[in-house]
XYZ file of C-alpha atoms in Angstrom:
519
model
C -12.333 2.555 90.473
C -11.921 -0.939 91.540
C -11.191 -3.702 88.281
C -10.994 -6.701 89.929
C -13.146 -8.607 92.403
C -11.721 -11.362 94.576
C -14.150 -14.217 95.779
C -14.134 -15.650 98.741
C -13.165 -18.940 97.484
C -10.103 -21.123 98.701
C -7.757 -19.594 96.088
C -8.132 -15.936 97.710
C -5.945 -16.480 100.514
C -3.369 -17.052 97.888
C -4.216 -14.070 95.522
C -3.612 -11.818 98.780
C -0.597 -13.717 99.448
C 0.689 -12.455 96.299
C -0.446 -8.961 96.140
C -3.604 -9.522 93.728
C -5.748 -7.107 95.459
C -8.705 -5.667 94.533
C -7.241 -2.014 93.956
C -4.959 -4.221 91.227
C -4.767 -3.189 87.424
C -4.249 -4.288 84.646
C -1.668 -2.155 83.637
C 1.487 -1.640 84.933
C 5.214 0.350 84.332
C 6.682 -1.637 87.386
C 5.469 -0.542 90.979
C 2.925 2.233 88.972
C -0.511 0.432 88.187
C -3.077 2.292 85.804
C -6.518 1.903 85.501
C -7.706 0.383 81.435
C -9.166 1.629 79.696
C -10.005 -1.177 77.226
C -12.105 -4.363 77.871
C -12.901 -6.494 80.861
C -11.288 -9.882 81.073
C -12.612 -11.834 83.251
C -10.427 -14.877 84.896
C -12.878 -18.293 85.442
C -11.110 -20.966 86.383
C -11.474 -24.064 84.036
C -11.506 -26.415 87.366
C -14.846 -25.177 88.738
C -15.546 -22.903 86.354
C -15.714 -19.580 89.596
C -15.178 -16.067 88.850
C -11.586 -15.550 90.137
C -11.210 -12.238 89.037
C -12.147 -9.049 86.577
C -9.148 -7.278 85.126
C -9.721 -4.406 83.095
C -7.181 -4.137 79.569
C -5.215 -1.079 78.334
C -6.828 1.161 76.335
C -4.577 2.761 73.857
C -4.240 6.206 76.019
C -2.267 3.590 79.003
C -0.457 1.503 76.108
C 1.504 5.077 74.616
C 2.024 5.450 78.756
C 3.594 2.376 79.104
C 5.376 2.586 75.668
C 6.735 6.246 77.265
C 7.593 4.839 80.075
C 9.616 2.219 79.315
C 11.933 4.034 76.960
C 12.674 6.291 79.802
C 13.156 3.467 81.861
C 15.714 1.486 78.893
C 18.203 4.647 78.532
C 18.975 4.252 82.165
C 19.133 0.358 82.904
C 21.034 0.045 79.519
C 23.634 2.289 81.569
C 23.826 -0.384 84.462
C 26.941 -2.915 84.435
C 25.750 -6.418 83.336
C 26.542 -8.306 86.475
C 24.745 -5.709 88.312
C 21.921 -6.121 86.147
C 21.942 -10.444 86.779
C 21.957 -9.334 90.322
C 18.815 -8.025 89.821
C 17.582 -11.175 88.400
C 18.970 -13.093 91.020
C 17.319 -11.754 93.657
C 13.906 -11.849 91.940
C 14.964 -16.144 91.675
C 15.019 -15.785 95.310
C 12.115 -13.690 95.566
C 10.154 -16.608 93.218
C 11.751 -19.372 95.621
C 9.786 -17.831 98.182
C 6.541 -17.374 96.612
C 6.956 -20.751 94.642
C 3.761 -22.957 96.334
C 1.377 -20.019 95.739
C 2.489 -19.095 92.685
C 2.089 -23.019 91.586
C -1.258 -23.058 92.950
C -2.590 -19.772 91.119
C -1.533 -21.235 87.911
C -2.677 -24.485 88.008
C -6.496 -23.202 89.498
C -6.332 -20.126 86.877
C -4.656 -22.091 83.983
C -6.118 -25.952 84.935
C -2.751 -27.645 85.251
C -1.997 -30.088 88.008
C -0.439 -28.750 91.109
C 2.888 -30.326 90.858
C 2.914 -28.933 86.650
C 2.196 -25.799 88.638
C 5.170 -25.991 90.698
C 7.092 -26.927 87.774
C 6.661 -24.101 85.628
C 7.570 -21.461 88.682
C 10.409 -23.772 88.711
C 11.476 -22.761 85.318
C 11.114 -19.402 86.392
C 13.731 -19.942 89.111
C 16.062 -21.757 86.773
C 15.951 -19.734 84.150
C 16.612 -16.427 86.527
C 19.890 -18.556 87.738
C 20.545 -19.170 83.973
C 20.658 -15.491 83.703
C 22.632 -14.642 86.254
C 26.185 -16.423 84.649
C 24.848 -15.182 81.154
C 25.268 -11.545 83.021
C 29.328 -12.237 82.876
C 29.454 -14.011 79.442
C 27.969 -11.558 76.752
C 30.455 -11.983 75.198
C 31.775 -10.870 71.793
C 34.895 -12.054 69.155
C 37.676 -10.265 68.040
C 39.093 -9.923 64.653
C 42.547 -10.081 63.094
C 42.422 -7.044 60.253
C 43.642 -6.975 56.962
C 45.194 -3.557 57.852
C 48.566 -2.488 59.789
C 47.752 -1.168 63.196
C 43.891 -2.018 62.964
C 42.217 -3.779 65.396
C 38.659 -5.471 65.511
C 35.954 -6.794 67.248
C 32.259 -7.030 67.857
C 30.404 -6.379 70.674
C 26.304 -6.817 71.711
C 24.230 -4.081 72.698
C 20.603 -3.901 74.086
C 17.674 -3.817 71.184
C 15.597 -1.554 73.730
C 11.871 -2.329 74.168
C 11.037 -6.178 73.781
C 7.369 -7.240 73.686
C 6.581 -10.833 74.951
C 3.208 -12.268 73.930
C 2.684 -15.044 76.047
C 0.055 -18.333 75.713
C -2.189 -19.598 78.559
C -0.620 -22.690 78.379
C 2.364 -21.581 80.564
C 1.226 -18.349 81.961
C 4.539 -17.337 83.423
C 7.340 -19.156 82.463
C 7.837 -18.336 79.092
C 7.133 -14.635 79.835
C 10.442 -15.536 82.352
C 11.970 -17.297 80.136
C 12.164 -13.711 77.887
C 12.222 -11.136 80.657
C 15.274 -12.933 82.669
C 17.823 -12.818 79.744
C 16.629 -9.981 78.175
C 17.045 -7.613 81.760
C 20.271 -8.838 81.867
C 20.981 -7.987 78.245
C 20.103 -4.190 79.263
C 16.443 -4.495 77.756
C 12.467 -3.770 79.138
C 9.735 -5.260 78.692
C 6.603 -4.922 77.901
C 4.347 -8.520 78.845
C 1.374 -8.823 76.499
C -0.006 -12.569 78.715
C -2.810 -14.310 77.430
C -6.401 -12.680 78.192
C -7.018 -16.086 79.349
C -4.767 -16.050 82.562
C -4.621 -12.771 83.516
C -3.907 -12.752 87.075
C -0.906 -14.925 86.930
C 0.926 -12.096 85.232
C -0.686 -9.916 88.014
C 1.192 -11.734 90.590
C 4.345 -12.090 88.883
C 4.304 -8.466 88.139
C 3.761 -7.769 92.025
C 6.644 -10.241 92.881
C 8.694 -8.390 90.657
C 8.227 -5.243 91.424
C 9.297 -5.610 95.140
C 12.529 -6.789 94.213
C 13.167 -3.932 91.082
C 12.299 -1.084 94.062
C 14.365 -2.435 96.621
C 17.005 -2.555 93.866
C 16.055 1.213 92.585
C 15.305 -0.208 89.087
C 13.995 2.510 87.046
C 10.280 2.647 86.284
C 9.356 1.089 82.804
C 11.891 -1.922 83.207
C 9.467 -4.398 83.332
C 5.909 -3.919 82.334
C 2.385 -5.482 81.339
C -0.329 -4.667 79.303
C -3.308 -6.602 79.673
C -6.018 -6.987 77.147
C -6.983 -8.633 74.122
C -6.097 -9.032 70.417
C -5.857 -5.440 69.550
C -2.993 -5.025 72.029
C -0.891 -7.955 70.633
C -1.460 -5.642 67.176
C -0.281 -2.412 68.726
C 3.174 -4.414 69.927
C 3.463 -6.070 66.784
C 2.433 -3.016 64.440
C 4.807 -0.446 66.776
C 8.151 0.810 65.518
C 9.672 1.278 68.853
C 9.661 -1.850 69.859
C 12.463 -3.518 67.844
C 11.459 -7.049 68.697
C 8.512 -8.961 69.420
C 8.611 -12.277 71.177
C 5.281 -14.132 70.430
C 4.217 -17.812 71.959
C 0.817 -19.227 70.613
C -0.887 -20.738 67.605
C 0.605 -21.193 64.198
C -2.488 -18.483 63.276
C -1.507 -15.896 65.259
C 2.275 -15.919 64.897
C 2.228 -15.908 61.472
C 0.027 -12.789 61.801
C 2.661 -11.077 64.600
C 5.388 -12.458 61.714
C 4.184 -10.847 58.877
C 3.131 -7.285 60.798
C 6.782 -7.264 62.069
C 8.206 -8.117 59.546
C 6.237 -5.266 57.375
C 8.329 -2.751 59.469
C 11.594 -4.573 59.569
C 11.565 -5.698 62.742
C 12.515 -8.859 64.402
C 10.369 -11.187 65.610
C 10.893 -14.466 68.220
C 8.166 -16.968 66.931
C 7.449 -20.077 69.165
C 4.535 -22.005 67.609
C 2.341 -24.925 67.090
C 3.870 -28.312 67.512
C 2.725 -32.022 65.873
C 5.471 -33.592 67.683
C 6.082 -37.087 67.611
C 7.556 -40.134 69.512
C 9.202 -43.333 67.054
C 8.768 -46.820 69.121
C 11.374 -48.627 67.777
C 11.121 -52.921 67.856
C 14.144 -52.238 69.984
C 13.208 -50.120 71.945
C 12.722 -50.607 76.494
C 8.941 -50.255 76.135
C 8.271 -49.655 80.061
C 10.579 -46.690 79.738
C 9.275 -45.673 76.637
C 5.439 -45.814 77.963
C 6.176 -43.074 80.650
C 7.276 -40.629 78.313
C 4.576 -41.363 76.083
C 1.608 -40.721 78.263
C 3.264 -37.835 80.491
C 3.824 -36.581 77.083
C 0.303 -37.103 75.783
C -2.118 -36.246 78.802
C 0.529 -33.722 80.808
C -1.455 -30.297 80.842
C -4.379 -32.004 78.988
C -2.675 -32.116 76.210
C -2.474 -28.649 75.776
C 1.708 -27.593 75.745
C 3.500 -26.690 73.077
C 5.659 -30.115 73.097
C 2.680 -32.248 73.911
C 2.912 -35.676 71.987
C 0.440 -36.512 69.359
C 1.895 -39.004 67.555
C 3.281 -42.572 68.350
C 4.904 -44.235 64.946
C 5.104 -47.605 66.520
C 7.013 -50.364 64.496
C 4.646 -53.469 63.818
C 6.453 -56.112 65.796
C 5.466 -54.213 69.289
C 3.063 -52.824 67.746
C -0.231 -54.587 69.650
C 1.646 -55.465 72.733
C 2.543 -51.739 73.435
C -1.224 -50.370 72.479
C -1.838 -53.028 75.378
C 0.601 -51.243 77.861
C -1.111 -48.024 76.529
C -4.953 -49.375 77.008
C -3.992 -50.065 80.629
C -1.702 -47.097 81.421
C -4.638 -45.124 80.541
C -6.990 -47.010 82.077
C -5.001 -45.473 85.785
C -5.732 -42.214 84.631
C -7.168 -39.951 87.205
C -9.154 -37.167 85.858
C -9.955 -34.247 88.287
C -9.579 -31.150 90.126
C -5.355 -30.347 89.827
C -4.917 -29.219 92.830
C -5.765 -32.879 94.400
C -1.750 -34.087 93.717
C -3.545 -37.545 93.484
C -4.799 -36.947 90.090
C -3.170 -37.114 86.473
C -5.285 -34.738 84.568
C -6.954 -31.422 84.775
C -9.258 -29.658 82.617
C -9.085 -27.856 79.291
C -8.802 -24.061 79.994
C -12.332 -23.581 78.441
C -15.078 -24.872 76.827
C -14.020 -23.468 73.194
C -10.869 -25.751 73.600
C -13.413 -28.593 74.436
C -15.056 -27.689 71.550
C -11.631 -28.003 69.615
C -11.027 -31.582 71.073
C -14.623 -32.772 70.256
C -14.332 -31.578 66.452
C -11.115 -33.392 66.276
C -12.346 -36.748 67.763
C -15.821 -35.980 65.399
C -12.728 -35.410 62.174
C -10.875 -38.377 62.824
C -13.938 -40.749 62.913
C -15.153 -39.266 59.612
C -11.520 -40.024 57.894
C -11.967 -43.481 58.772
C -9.725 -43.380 62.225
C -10.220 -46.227 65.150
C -10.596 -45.283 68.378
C -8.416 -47.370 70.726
C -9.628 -45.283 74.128
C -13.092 -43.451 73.775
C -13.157 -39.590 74.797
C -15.569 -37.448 75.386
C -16.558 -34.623 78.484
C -17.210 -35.565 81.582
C -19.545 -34.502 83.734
C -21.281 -34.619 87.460
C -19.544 -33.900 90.576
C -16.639 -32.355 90.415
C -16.577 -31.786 86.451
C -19.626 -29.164 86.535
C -16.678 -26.311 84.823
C -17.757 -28.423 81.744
C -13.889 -28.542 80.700
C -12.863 -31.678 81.579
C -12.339 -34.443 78.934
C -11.337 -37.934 78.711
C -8.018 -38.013 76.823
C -8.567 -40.608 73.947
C -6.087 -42.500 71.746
C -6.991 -42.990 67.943
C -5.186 -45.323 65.406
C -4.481 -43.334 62.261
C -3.026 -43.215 58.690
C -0.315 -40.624 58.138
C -2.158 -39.018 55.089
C -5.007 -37.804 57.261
C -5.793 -34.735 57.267
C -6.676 -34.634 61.269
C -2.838 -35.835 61.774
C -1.384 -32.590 60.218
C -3.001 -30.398 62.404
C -2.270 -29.601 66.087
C -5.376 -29.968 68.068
C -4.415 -28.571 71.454
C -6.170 -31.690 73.839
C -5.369 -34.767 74.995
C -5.969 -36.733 71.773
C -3.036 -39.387 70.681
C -2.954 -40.862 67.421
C -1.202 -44.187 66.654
C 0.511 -45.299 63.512
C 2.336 -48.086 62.419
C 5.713 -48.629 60.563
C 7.098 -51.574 59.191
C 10.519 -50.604 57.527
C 14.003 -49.103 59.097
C 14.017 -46.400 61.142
C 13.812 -43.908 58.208
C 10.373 -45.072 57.310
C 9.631 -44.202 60.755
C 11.286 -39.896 60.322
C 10.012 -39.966 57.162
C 6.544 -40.177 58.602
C 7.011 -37.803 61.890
C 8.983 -35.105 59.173
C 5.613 -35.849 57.230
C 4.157 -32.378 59.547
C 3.960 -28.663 58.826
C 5.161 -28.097 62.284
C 8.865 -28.749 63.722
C 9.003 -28.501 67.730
C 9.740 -31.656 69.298
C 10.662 -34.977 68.643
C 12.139 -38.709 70.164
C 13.017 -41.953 69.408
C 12.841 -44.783 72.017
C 15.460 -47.546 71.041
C 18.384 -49.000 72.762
C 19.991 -49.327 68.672
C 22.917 -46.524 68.829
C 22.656 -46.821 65.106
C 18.927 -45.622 65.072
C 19.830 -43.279 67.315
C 22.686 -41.456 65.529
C 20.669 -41.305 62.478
C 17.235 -39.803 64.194
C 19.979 -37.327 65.222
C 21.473 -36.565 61.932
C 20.970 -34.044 59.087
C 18.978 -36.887 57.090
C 17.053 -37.194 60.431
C 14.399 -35.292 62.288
C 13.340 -31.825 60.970
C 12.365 -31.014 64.834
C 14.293 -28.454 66.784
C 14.362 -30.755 69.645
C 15.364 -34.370 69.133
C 15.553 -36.431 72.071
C 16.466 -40.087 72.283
C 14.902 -42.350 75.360
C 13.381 -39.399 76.690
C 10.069 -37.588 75.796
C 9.262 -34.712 73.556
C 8.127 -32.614 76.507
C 9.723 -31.447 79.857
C 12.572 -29.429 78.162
C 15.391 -28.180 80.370
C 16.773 -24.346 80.309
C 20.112 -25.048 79.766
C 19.232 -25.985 75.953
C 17.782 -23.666 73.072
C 14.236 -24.316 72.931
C 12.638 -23.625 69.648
C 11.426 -25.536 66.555
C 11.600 -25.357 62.320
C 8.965 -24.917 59.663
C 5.438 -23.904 61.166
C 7.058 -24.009 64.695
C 8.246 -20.771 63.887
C 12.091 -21.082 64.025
C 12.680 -18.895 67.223
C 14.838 -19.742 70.583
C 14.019 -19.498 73.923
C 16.154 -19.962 76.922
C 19.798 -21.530 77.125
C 22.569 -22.262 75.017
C 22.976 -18.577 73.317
C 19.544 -17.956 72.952
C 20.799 -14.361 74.664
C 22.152 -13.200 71.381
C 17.697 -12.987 70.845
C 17.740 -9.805 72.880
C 20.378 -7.894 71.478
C 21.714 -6.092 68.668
C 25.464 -6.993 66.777
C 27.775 -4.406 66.335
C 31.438 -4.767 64.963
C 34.219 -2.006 65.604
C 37.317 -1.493 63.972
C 40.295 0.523 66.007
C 42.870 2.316 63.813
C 46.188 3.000 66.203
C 48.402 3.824 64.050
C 49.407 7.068 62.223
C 48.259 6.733 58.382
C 44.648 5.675 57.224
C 45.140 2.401 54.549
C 42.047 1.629 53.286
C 40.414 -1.945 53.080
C 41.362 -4.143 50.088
C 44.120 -2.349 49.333
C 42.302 0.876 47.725
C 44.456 3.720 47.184
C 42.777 6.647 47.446
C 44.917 10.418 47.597
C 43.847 13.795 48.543
């Protein structure tokens, strides 16, 4: 009956920690844990490439369980006050505060990040859970003068019901959090669809979670997961009762979760590829601007959302800043993530090595110069096979290599010679949308990377990097990107459903526009 197996390797201490024990499913409606009935997905961590675990996927007989169950659970926590609701939440940011080391460390030797990544991501959890809390008081609606004597009107939001999250391996828990915080306290459930890739992260988050919803008396179904594969990322998408499907992940795949949602009217939350890019102005601080441009290029191997993979560099620093690059990169350390000495982890498997190598292989055949040579490493201490070198390649923007995302740590250089618009002409010059930044110290180059003739991006930063977004601000992109928001600002308006309400007080019924109509 068993479907997973824990090794005796240094991460099982930590799996136990969190509750991933072998009589662990893959399938859960809260504290209730099913056994699947659909595939085997087995967990090998990209750092040393070791069995962590076997999780067995929903089959559909536990996905219409879960489905049930959560629609039971949604006509009782819609009932529950807001605040009380964020309360909820805020105790389960507690609950992660405590857990926050282990948790770090089981994504970054399950998902290949470094340790300290690792720690930052359960940070988002936290913040994002204290986000949630204030948005608890402030869901706020508008009222209305009417046209009509007596009338009164206003809107007000109310929960959508069942919300599917379809999460990436690239951040295995935050962005489910990032979903599940502000939709609970919106009055929604949800039902986690995490990457086959990472499975046991949403294992443990799931555990953590479910402590805190029982001691609370949450109502079964609130919060639930569904591991497995493609097909169950089609049943959310395909399935009428869920009225809105969050999906993170390739270009590919959302537009696929677009159009299937979209075929039954429902909404979907797309958060997709990025080609994001950084402009090196001639005036820009080019010590500051180096930091963001490699933590942006090799952070995660390359391999978020907001990674940078282009530098537009303006001619007359052009040389002297691939110099600070050449030996910026040349301090690289490339190794196990867990050792907070090292940079850079691995790929999270060898088809994403695969990936980079084609790339690399693409760019040489278009006539691109390699400024830092990739390639896999191996011996002791790489023997997972997914470790790479991250590379830097100078580029044209008419390649076709430079239009696509290639999730790795592979940077590609070009060179600008005009104003700054030459420069956003050339980063705009992308299907995708996500992220975006300017180093310059020129207000007047940064107002206008700012402005509507400006970047396309949905995040345009100025001295800073394109990744390493915070959770006060909507995070989302344009175009390819998908056009979805995640996280602050009013990105809770997402996760429910608009309704506006008109009050008659008076003692006659005058019609709208002025229509007279007698009986």
């Amino acid at each position: 009956m068993s479907t997973m197996t824990i090794p005796t390797s240094r991460i099982a201490d930590i799996l136990k920690k969190l509750g991933v024990h072998a009589e662990n499913r893959g399938v859960s409606t809260g504290t209730h844990w099913m056994k699947g009935e659909g595939p085997a997905l087995e967990s090998h961590s990209p750092v040393d490439g070791a069995l962590i675990g076997t999780v067995r996927g929903a089959g559909r007989a536990e996905y219409e369980q879960v489905i049930a169950t959560a629609r039971r659970g949604f006509e009782q926590w819609r009932t529950w006050p807001a605040p009380k609701r964020g309360e909820v939440v805020r105790q389960l940011g507690e609950e992660l505060r405590r857990h926050k080391a282990d948790l770090g460390k089981l994504v970054s030797y399950e998902m290949g990040k470094s340790y300290q990544e690792g720690l930052g991501e359960v940070q988002e959890m936290i913040d994002i859970c204290d986000f949630a809390v204030g948005q608890s008081r402030q869901l706020h609606g508008l009222t209305m003068h009417s046209e009509r004597p007596e009338h009164r009107m206003y809107e007000q939001w109310h929960p959508y019901g069942l919300v599917g999250v379809i999460s990436a391996f690239n951040f295995p828990v935050a962005v489910w959090s990032w979903n599940a915080a502000l939709a609970w306290v919106c009055g929604d459930v949800i039902i986690w669809k995490p990457s086959e890739k990472t499975p046991l992260c949403s294992i443990a988050c799931q555990q953590i979670t479910a402590e805190v919803f029982k001691r609370n008396e949450v109502p079964e179904g609130v919060s639930c997961i569904v591991n497995g594969g493609r097909e169950v990322g089609e049943w959310l998408s395909n399935d009428p009762r869920i009225p809105l499907v969050s999906a993170t992940g390739s270009t590919r795949m959302g537009k696929a979760v677009g159009a299937a949602v979209g075929q039954r009217l429902g909404r979907a939350l797309l958060e997709l590829g990025g080609n994001n890019a950084i402009i090196i102005s001639d005036k820009a601080d080019l010590n500051m601007a180096l930091i963001g441009c490699v933590f942006g290029a090799v952070g995660t191997a390359g391999q978020r959302c907001t990674s940078t993979r282009r530098l537009i560099i303006h001619e007359k620093v052009y040389d002297v800043f691939k110099q600070k690059l050449l030996k910026a990169y040349a301090q690289l350390r490339i190794g196990d993530p867990l050792d907070e000495r090292n940079h850079v982890g691995p790929l999270i498997d060898k088809a994403a090595v695969d990936l980079y190598l084609n790339a690399l292989k693409e760019a040489k055949e278009e006539g691109a110069g390699i400024v830092v040579e990739g390639g896999v490493l191996s011996g002791a201490g790489y023997e997972s096979g997914c470790f790479v070198r991250p590379a830097v390649v100078e580029v044209k923007p008419d390649m076709a290599i430079v239009q696509e995302e290639t999730f790795a740590p592979i940077l590609y250089l070009l060179r600008y010679s005009g104003d700054v618009q030459e420069a956003i002409a050339i980063q705009n010059h992308v299907k995708q949308g996500l992220s975006s930044a300017i180093m310059t110290l020129d207000l007047r180059e940064a107002e206008r990377f700012l402005s509507a003739a400006g970047s396309d991006c949905g995040i345009a930063n100025v001295n800073i990097g394109t990744s390493g977004a915070e959770i006060g601000g909507a995070f989302g992109g344009e175009k390819e990107t998908g056009g979805g928001r995640e996280s602050g600002s009013d990105a809770w308006k997402t996760y429910m459903r608009r309704q506006t309400n008109t009050i008659n007080y008076g003692a006659s019924l005058p019609l709208a526009q002025g229509i007279k109509f007698e009986v």
